[in-house]
Amino acid sequence: MARRPRRIAVDLVLGLYLHIPFCSAICNYCNFNRGLFDADQKTRYVSALLTEINRKGDGSPADTIFFGGGTPSLLEPAEVQSLIDACRSSFALARDAEITLEANPETATRDRLRAFRDAGVNRLSFGVQSFRDEELVRLSRLHSSARAREAFDLAREAGFDNVSLDLMMWLPQQSVEQWLSSVDALIALGPDHASLYILEIYPNAPLRDAMARSKWSLAPDDDAAEMYLGAMSRLDDAGYIQYEISNVSKPGLESRHNLKYWSDGEWLGFGCGAHSTRRGIREKNVASTEDYISAIGDDRSVGSDRRVLTDQERFEEAVFTGLRLTSGVNLETVRARYGIDVWDRYGEDLRPFVEQRLLIYDGGAIRLTRDGMLLANEVMTIFIGPPVR
Ligand code: SF4
């Protein structure tokens, strides 16, 4: 019998996100807010981040810190330590807080990883992307598959017992078999968590030019579905639990931080381009690293956008993100928070998806089946509808 997904409760304890926008080289497909590493700028940026954390700190409970980027592992361990200390003195950080650092394999050394661990980081997330060297070269990544394996081993040696690996599927020239060989390589290493994303190539990505020049193509759409389903089935067999469209973990090791985004939680973001969502208000910081540093230096606001979300927007987001979870959307929670009976209002439109076994409705929740996850966007459009009455 299929295992019933664990219910994910609404979590209103804050997550703290710290954006580190520096990279050693810019990958040809990357659309994140990042720039080339500059030691002087990094020092000024860390000092600005410390100021922003101190400014916004109000002693509220928080139980996750996530260093995302960019490449946060380019920071010195002492800088990471000072940022964690600032979070601890500005918020009521839980003793067992999950503290994640995104890392690129080429930055991992035994000493640095040990020092990150000593600084308080207890979860590493490595951007591996592929275990095939020819694919890593096509993506202009700096590491090799051997270096990724070595980084993982070094993390274990440094005492990290919660390590996540990212892979990307549907890469140029990638066949289903080649993709699955990367998934097998990941399973062989045995990380505690894995994220599998489909590569999305944005319009002006240098990778597009490289593909045109080298006549690289993408596998057909049907293959992308086969890649997804094949990977998930192998991960099931290896004892991983899928808890989100793109994420699996060993039991109990879901990303507590990312769950805040998917379960209608609250978080504060620090650093350039970071956004925060709290008490129904969405705020975004200026995207440029230098503008951010100057705003902090001049004691000006770093916010570039502040919006009170409408009830309809909050409801839609709660449903969209909830549908990403294998536990789905808890209908009682939505009713309590937004006063909407989802099945009453949308049941008629959702029923065809239930009949096609893309969606499950069990009276208390709606959740996508694995096949339904491939068509998640179609189901989600049902909810872009009338304003909340
Ligand atoms: S390392 Fe990550 S953030 Fe940096 S350029 Fe590459 S994909 Fe973008």
Short mmCIF file of C-alpha atoms and ligand atoms in Angstrom, two decimals:
data_model
loop_
_atom_site.label_atom_id
_atom_site.label_comp_id
_atom_site.label_asym_id
_atom_site.label_seq_id
_atom_site.Cartn_x
_atom_site.Cartn_y
_atom_site.Cartn_z
CA MET A 1 0.00 0.00 0.00
CA ALA A 2 1.27 3.50 -0.80
CA ARG A 3 2.52 5.41 2.22
CA ARG A 4 0.30 8.35 3.19
CA PRO A 5 2.37 11.54 3.03
CA ARG A 6 3.29 13.08 6.37
CA ARG A 7 1.21 16.16 7.06
CA ILE A 8 3.27 19.34 7.09
CA ALA A 9 1.91 21.80 9.64
CA VAL A 10 1.79 25.56 9.10
CA ASP A 11 4.94 26.94 10.67
CA LEU A 12 4.99 30.54 11.83
CA VAL A 13 8.42 30.45 13.43
CA LEU A 14 10.67 32.57 11.22
CA GLY A 15 13.19 31.28 8.73
CA LEU A 16 16.16 33.58 8.08
CA TYR A 17 17.59 33.71 4.55
CA LEU A 18 21.00 35.32 3.93
CA HIS A 19 21.88 35.98 0.31
CA ILE A 20 25.55 35.74 -0.69
CA PRO A 21 25.82 37.01 -4.28
CA PHE A 22 29.39 35.99 -5.17
CA CYS A 23 30.61 33.27 -7.52
CA SER A 24 34.07 32.23 -8.76
CA ALA A 25 32.74 32.09 -12.34
CA ILE A 26 29.34 32.69 -13.87
CA CYS A 27 27.68 29.56 -15.21
CA ASN A 28 26.23 29.84 -18.69
CA TYR A 29 22.65 29.05 -17.64
CA CYS A 30 22.47 31.02 -14.40
CA ASN A 31 19.70 33.51 -13.82
CA PHE A 32 20.26 34.11 -10.11
CA ASN A 33 21.22 37.39 -8.47
CA ARG A 34 25.02 36.99 -8.40
CA GLY A 35 28.29 38.47 -9.62
CA LEU A 36 31.96 37.65 -9.77
CA PHE A 37 33.77 37.30 -6.48
CA ASP A 38 35.65 40.39 -5.34
CA ALA A 39 37.34 40.10 -1.93
CA ASP A 40 37.01 43.77 -1.04
CA GLN A 41 33.34 43.92 -2.03
CA LYS A 42 32.67 40.73 -0.09
CA THR A 43 34.13 42.21 3.10
CA ARG A 44 31.98 45.34 2.75
CA TYR A 45 28.94 43.21 1.93
CA VAL A 46 29.30 41.00 5.01
CA SER A 47 29.55 44.08 7.17
CA ALA A 48 26.37 45.48 5.52
CA LEU A 49 24.59 42.18 6.11
CA LEU A 50 25.50 42.27 9.79
CA THR A 51 24.00 45.76 10.01
CA GLU A 52 20.79 44.70 8.26
CA ILE A 53 20.38 41.70 10.59
CA ASN A 54 20.91 43.90 13.63
CA ARG A 55 18.48 46.49 12.27
CA LYS A 56 15.69 44.05 11.53
CA GLY A 57 16.23 41.83 14.56
CA ASP A 58 13.29 42.02 16.96
CA GLY A 59 13.92 38.97 19.10
CA SER A 60 11.26 36.91 17.32
CA PRO A 61 11.61 33.13 17.37
CA ALA A 62 13.47 31.69 14.37
CA ASP A 63 14.54 28.13 13.77
CA THR A 64 16.32 28.08 10.41
CA ILE A 65 19.12 30.03 8.75
CA PHE A 66 19.81 29.47 5.08
CA PHE A 67 22.91 30.86 3.37
CA GLY A 68 21.93 30.91 -0.30
CA GLY A 69 23.51 32.40 -3.37
CA GLY A 70 25.55 32.81 -5.36
CA THR A 71 28.15 30.68 -3.66
CA PRO A 72 28.01 31.13 0.12
CA SER A 73 30.91 28.69 0.58
CA LEU A 74 33.17 31.46 -0.77
CA LEU A 75 32.74 33.24 2.57
CA GLU A 76 35.38 32.70 5.21
CA PRO A 77 34.20 30.48 8.06
CA ALA A 78 34.78 33.39 10.49
CA GLU A 79 32.39 35.52 8.40
CA VAL A 80 29.77 32.78 8.49
CA GLN A 81 30.29 32.55 12.24
CA SER A 82 29.77 36.30 12.69
CA LEU A 83 26.56 36.20 10.62
CA ILE A 84 25.19 33.28 12.63
CA ASP A 85 26.11 35.09 15.85
CA ALA A 86 24.27 38.20 14.60
CA CYS A 87 21.16 36.10 13.89
CA ARG A 88 21.45 34.59 17.34
CA SER A 89 21.69 37.93 19.10
CA SER A 90 18.95 39.59 17.00
CA PHE A 91 16.40 36.75 17.03
CA ALA A 92 15.42 34.01 19.47
CA LEU A 93 17.18 31.31 17.48
CA ALA A 94 16.15 27.78 18.43
CA ARG A 95 18.91 25.68 19.99
CA ASP A 96 18.35 23.02 17.34
CA ALA A 97 18.07 25.50 14.47
CA GLU A 98 18.74 24.10 10.99
CA ILE A 99 21.64 26.13 9.57
CA THR A 100 22.25 25.42 5.88
CA LEU A 101 25.12 26.62 3.72
CA GLU A 102 24.95 26.22 -0.05
CA ALA A 103 28.35 25.14 -1.32
CA ASN A 104 29.98 24.49 -4.64
CA PRO A 105 32.12 21.35 -4.76
CA GLU A 106 35.23 23.19 -5.98
CA THR A 107 35.30 25.33 -2.82
CA ALA A 108 35.27 22.35 -0.45
CA THR A 109 38.43 21.56 1.49
CA ARG A 110 38.74 19.50 4.65
CA ASP A 111 39.75 22.52 6.73
CA ARG A 112 37.09 24.86 5.40
CA LEU A 113 34.28 22.37 5.86
CA ARG A 114 35.42 21.61 9.42
CA ALA A 115 35.56 25.32 10.13
CA PHE A 116 32.04 25.86 8.73
CA ARG A 117 30.84 23.06 10.99
CA ASP A 118 32.59 24.64 14.00
CA ALA A 119 30.95 27.95 13.06
CA GLY A 120 27.53 26.37 13.57
CA VAL A 121 26.54 25.23 10.06
CA ASN A 122 24.83 21.85 10.41
CA ARG A 123 23.54 21.26 6.88
CA LEU A 124 25.35 21.55 3.56
CA SER A 125 23.73 21.76 0.16
CA PHE A 126 26.10 21.06 -2.72
CA GLY A 127 25.31 22.23 -6.25
CA VAL A 128 26.48 19.10 -8.08
CA GLN A 129 24.09 19.29 -11.07
CA SER A 130 25.49 16.21 -12.84
CA PHE A 131 27.85 13.31 -12.24
CA ARG A 132 28.88 13.29 -15.91
CA ASP A 133 31.91 15.39 -16.79
CA GLU A 134 30.80 16.14 -20.34
CA GLU A 135 27.54 17.59 -19.00
CA LEU A 136 29.36 19.69 -16.38
CA VAL A 137 31.56 21.11 -19.14
CA ARG A 138 28.51 21.99 -21.24
CA LEU A 139 27.08 23.84 -18.24
CA SER A 140 30.45 25.62 -17.73
CA ARG A 141 30.64 24.38 -14.17
CA LEU A 142 34.06 24.54 -12.50
CA HIS A 143 33.97 21.11 -10.83
CA SER A 144 34.23 17.56 -12.15
CA SER A 145 32.18 14.60 -10.99
CA ALA A 146 35.24 13.30 -9.09
CA ARG A 147 35.51 16.65 -7.27
CA ALA A 148 31.82 16.46 -6.35
CA ARG A 149 32.31 12.99 -4.86
CA GLU A 150 35.37 14.19 -2.99
CA ALA A 151 33.48 17.21 -1.61
CA PHE A 152 30.73 14.91 -0.36
CA ASP A 153 33.27 12.63 1.37
CA LEU A 154 35.01 15.63 2.92
CA ALA A 155 31.67 16.85 4.25
CA ARG A 156 31.05 13.51 5.93
CA GLU A 157 34.60 13.53 7.35
CA ALA A 158 33.96 17.02 8.70
CA GLY A 159 30.99 15.62 10.62
CA PHE A 160 28.08 16.79 8.46
CA ASP A 161 25.26 14.28 8.88
CA ASN A 162 22.78 16.32 6.85
CA VAL A 163 24.01 16.86 3.31
CA SER A 164 21.90 17.66 0.29
CA LEU A 165 22.92 17.33 -3.35
CA ASP A 166 21.31 19.20 -6.28
CA LEU A 167 21.01 17.65 -9.72
CA MET A 168 19.61 19.16 -12.89
CA MET A 169 17.79 17.16 -15.54
CA TRP A 170 16.93 17.73 -19.18
CA LEU A 171 20.38 19.11 -19.96
CA PRO A 172 21.55 19.74 -23.52
CA GLN A 173 22.37 16.46 -25.25
CA GLN A 174 21.27 14.46 -22.20
CA SER A 175 19.50 11.15 -22.80
CA VAL A 176 17.22 9.48 -20.27
CA GLU A 177 19.91 6.87 -19.57
CA GLN A 178 22.59 9.49 -19.02
CA TRP A 179 20.36 11.37 -16.61
CA LEU A 180 19.54 8.21 -14.70
CA SER A 181 23.25 7.40 -14.42
CA SER A 182 23.67 10.66 -12.49
CA VAL A 183 20.74 9.72 -10.26
CA ASP A 184 22.35 6.32 -9.61
CA ALA A 185 25.64 8.03 -8.78
CA LEU A 186 23.84 10.27 -6.30
CA ILE A 187 22.11 7.30 -4.69
CA ALA A 188 25.43 5.48 -4.44
CA LEU A 189 26.83 8.38 -2.38
CA GLY A 190 23.80 8.33 -0.08
CA PRO A 191 23.11 12.01 0.69
CA ASP A 192 20.42 12.78 3.25
CA HIS A 193 18.47 15.01 0.89
CA ALA A 194 18.37 15.67 -2.84
CA SER A 195 16.82 18.31 -5.09
CA LEU A 196 16.19 17.50 -8.74
CA TYR A 197 15.41 20.43 -10.98
CA ILE A 198 14.60 20.70 -14.64
CA LEU A 199 17.03 23.06 -16.35
CA GLU A 200 15.20 26.15 -17.52
CA ILE A 201 17.13 28.15 -20.06
CA TYR A 202 16.17 31.81 -19.85
CA PRO A 203 15.98 33.84 -23.08
CA ASN A 204 19.42 35.52 -23.06
CA ALA A 205 21.37 32.73 -21.38
CA PRO A 206 24.83 32.26 -22.91
CA LEU A 207 24.00 28.55 -22.90
CA ARG A 208 21.50 29.22 -25.69
CA ASP A 209 24.30 30.53 -27.93
CA ALA A 210 26.53 27.62 -26.96
CA MET A 211 23.73 25.22 -27.88
CA ALA A 212 23.22 26.89 -31.25
CA ARG A 213 26.98 26.95 -32.01
CA SER A 214 27.55 23.37 -30.95
CA LYS A 215 24.23 22.06 -32.29
CA TRP A 216 23.26 20.67 -28.89
CA SER A 217 19.61 19.83 -28.49
CA LEU A 218 17.22 18.97 -25.69
CA ALA A 219 15.52 15.60 -25.45
CA PRO A 220 11.81 15.57 -26.39
CA ASP A 221 9.23 16.59 -23.75
CA ASP A 222 8.15 13.00 -23.27
CA ASP A 223 11.71 12.14 -22.28
CA ALA A 224 11.65 14.89 -19.66
CA ALA A 225 8.63 13.20 -18.07
CA GLU A 226 10.40 9.84 -18.22
CA MET A 227 13.48 11.40 -16.62
CA TYR A 228 11.42 12.76 -13.74
CA LEU A 229 9.40 9.61 -13.13
CA GLY A 230 12.42 7.32 -13.56
CA ALA A 231 14.48 9.33 -11.07
CA MET A 232 11.72 9.45 -8.48
CA SER A 233 11.11 5.73 -8.75
CA ARG A 234 14.82 4.96 -8.22
CA LEU A 235 14.91 7.29 -5.23
CA ASP A 236 11.80 5.56 -3.79
CA ASP A 237 13.54 2.22 -4.13
CA ALA A 238 16.61 3.61 -2.38
CA GLY A 239 14.52 4.66 0.67
CA TYR A 240 14.12 8.35 -0.06
CA ILE A 241 10.78 10.01 0.58
CA GLN A 242 9.53 12.53 -1.91
CA TYR A 243 8.00 15.42 0.02
CA GLU A 244 7.90 18.10 -2.69
CA ILE A 245 7.74 18.14 -6.48
CA SER A 246 11.53 18.41 -6.79
CA ASN A 247 12.75 17.32 -3.37
CA VAL A 248 13.33 14.04 -1.57
CA SER A 249 14.96 13.22 1.73
CA LYS A 250 15.72 10.43 4.12
CA PRO A 251 12.85 10.19 6.63
CA GLY A 252 12.61 13.31 8.80
CA LEU A 253 15.34 15.22 6.95
CA GLU A 254 13.22 17.48 4.77
CA SER A 255 14.62 21.00 4.40
CA ARG A 256 12.95 22.77 7.32
CA HIS A 257 13.84 26.13 5.81
CA ASN A 258 12.41 25.49 2.37
CA LEU A 259 9.26 24.00 3.91
CA LYS A 260 8.48 27.49 5.19
CA TYR A 261 8.14 28.66 1.58
CA TRP A 262 5.89 25.76 0.65
CA SER A 263 3.68 25.60 3.72
CA ASP A 264 2.49 29.21 3.98
CA GLY A 265 5.16 30.05 6.54
CA GLU A 266 7.06 33.26 7.30
CA TRP A 267 10.64 34.26 6.63
CA LEU A 268 12.94 37.24 6.56
CA GLY A 269 15.53 37.69 3.83
CA PHE A 270 18.76 39.64 4.23
CA GLY A 271 21.11 40.85 1.53
CA CYS A 272 20.72 42.10 -2.02
CA GLY A 273 17.61 40.88 -3.81
CA ALA A 274 16.41 38.94 -0.78
CA HIS A 275 12.70 38.97 -0.06
CA SER A 276 10.71 38.55 3.10
CA THR A 277 7.15 37.47 3.79
CA ARG A 278 5.68 38.15 7.18
CA ARG A 279 2.21 38.94 8.49
CA GLY A 280 0.88 39.17 4.95
CA ILE A 281 3.50 41.69 3.83
CA ARG A 282 6.01 40.95 1.05
CA GLU A 283 9.20 43.01 0.97
CA LYS A 284 12.08 42.87 -1.46
CA ASN A 285 15.55 44.30 -1.08
CA VAL A 286 17.40 46.18 -3.83
CA ALA A 287 18.95 43.71 -6.25
CA SER A 288 22.32 45.37 -6.85
CA THR A 289 25.10 44.44 -4.46
CA GLU A 290 26.65 47.93 -4.52
CA ASP A 291 23.28 49.69 -4.08
CA TYR A 292 22.60 47.45 -1.12
CA ILE A 293 25.97 48.22 0.50
CA SER A 294 25.52 51.98 -0.05
CA ALA A 295 21.97 52.00 1.31
CA ILE A 296 23.15 50.32 4.49
CA GLY A 297 26.16 52.67 4.69
CA ASP A 298 23.91 55.76 4.33
CA ASP A 299 21.42 54.39 6.83
CA ARG A 300 18.71 54.28 4.15
CA SER A 301 16.15 51.53 3.68
CA VAL A 302 17.36 48.60 1.57
CA GLY A 303 13.79 47.80 0.54
CA SER A 304 12.89 48.28 -3.11
CA ASP A 305 9.35 47.01 -2.88
CA ARG A 306 6.85 46.56 -0.07
CA ARG A 307 3.38 45.25 -0.64
CA VAL A 308 0.52 44.14 1.51
CA LEU A 309 -0.66 40.93 -0.13
CA THR A 310 -4.37 40.71 -0.78
CA ASP A 311 -6.32 37.85 0.75
CA GLN A 312 -6.76 36.39 -2.74
CA GLU A 313 -2.98 36.50 -3.35
CA ARG A 314 -2.26 34.86 0.00
CA PHE A 315 -4.84 32.18 -0.66
CA GLU A 316 -3.49 31.46 -4.15
CA GLU A 317 0.06 31.25 -2.89
CA ALA A 318 -0.93 28.95 -0.06
CA VAL A 319 -2.62 26.61 -2.54
CA PHE A 320 0.09 26.80 -5.24
CA THR A 321 2.91 26.10 -2.84
CA GLY A 322 0.85 23.54 -0.91
CA LEU A 323 0.21 21.59 -4.09
CA ARG A 324 3.97 21.28 -4.53
CA LEU A 325 4.07 19.17 -1.37
CA THR A 326 3.22 15.49 -1.50
CA SER A 327 1.11 16.07 1.64
CA GLY A 328 -0.88 18.59 -0.40
CA VAL A 329 -3.12 21.38 0.80
CA ASN A 330 -4.84 20.90 4.12
CA LEU A 331 -8.35 22.16 3.51
CA GLU A 332 -9.17 22.84 7.15
CA THR A 333 -6.07 25.01 7.51
CA VAL A 334 -7.02 26.99 4.41
CA ARG A 335 -10.57 27.39 5.69
CA ALA A 336 -9.29 28.63 9.05
CA ARG A 337 -6.80 31.08 7.52
CA TYR A 338 -8.68 32.36 4.48
CA GLY A 339 -12.30 31.45 5.12
CA ILE A 340 -12.52 29.48 1.88
CA ASP A 341 -13.96 26.02 1.48
CA VAL A 342 -11.76 24.85 -1.39
CA TRP A 343 -13.82 21.86 -2.40
CA ASP A 344 -17.08 23.80 -2.24
CA ARG A 345 -15.72 26.51 -4.45
CA TYR A 346 -13.42 24.65 -6.84
CA GLY A 347 -14.51 21.02 -6.53
CA GLU A 348 -16.37 21.00 -9.81
CA ASP A 349 -13.27 22.20 -11.72
CA LEU A 350 -10.97 19.87 -9.81
CA ARG A 351 -13.06 16.72 -10.25
CA PRO A 352 -11.74 15.91 -13.78
CA PHE A 353 -8.20 15.88 -12.38
CA VAL A 354 -9.32 13.49 -9.65
CA GLU A 355 -10.95 11.25 -12.27
CA GLN A 356 -7.73 11.22 -14.29
CA ARG A 357 -5.82 10.27 -11.11
CA LEU A 358 -3.75 13.40 -11.22
CA LEU A 359 -5.19 14.71 -7.98
CA ILE A 360 -6.37 13.04 -4.79
CA TYR A 361 -9.19 14.48 -2.68
CA ASP A 362 -9.71 12.67 0.59
CA GLY A 363 -12.10 15.04 2.32
CA GLY A 364 -9.36 16.68 4.38
CA ALA A 365 -6.75 17.53 1.76
CA ILE A 366 -6.10 17.74 -1.94
CA ARG A 367 -2.77 16.52 -3.24
CA LEU A 368 -1.20 15.84 -6.60
CA THR A 369 -0.25 12.32 -7.54
CA ARG A 370 3.19 11.88 -9.05
CA ASP A 371 1.72 11.95 -12.54
CA GLY A 372 -0.22 15.04 -11.48
CA MET A 373 3.02 16.75 -10.48
CA LEU A 374 4.00 16.72 -14.14
CA LEU A 375 0.87 18.77 -14.84
CA ALA A 376 0.93 20.85 -11.67
CA ASN A 377 0.60 24.15 -13.52
CA GLU A 378 -2.64 23.08 -15.17
CA VAL A 379 -4.18 22.19 -11.84
CA MET A 380 -2.95 25.42 -10.27
CA THR A 381 -4.62 27.61 -12.89
CA ILE A 382 -7.97 26.51 -11.46
CA PHE A 383 -7.27 28.64 -8.43
CA ILE A 384 -6.52 31.84 -10.27
CA GLY A 385 -10.04 32.87 -9.90
CA PRO A 386 -12.62 35.08 -8.31
CA PRO A 387 -11.55 37.31 -5.46
CA VAL A 388 -12.11 36.10 -1.95
CA ARG A 389 -15.65 36.94 -0.87
S1 SF4 B 1 27.52 28.81 -9.10
FE1 SF4 B 1 25.28 28.90 -8.98
S2 SF4 B 1 24.78 31.06 -8.54
FE2 SF4 B 1 26.92 30.97 -9.26
S3 SF4 B 1 26.82 31.37 -11.44
FE3 SF4 B 1 26.79 29.13 -11.19
S4 SF4 B 1 24.60 28.59 -11.08
FE4 SF4 B 1 24.76 30.81 -10.76
#
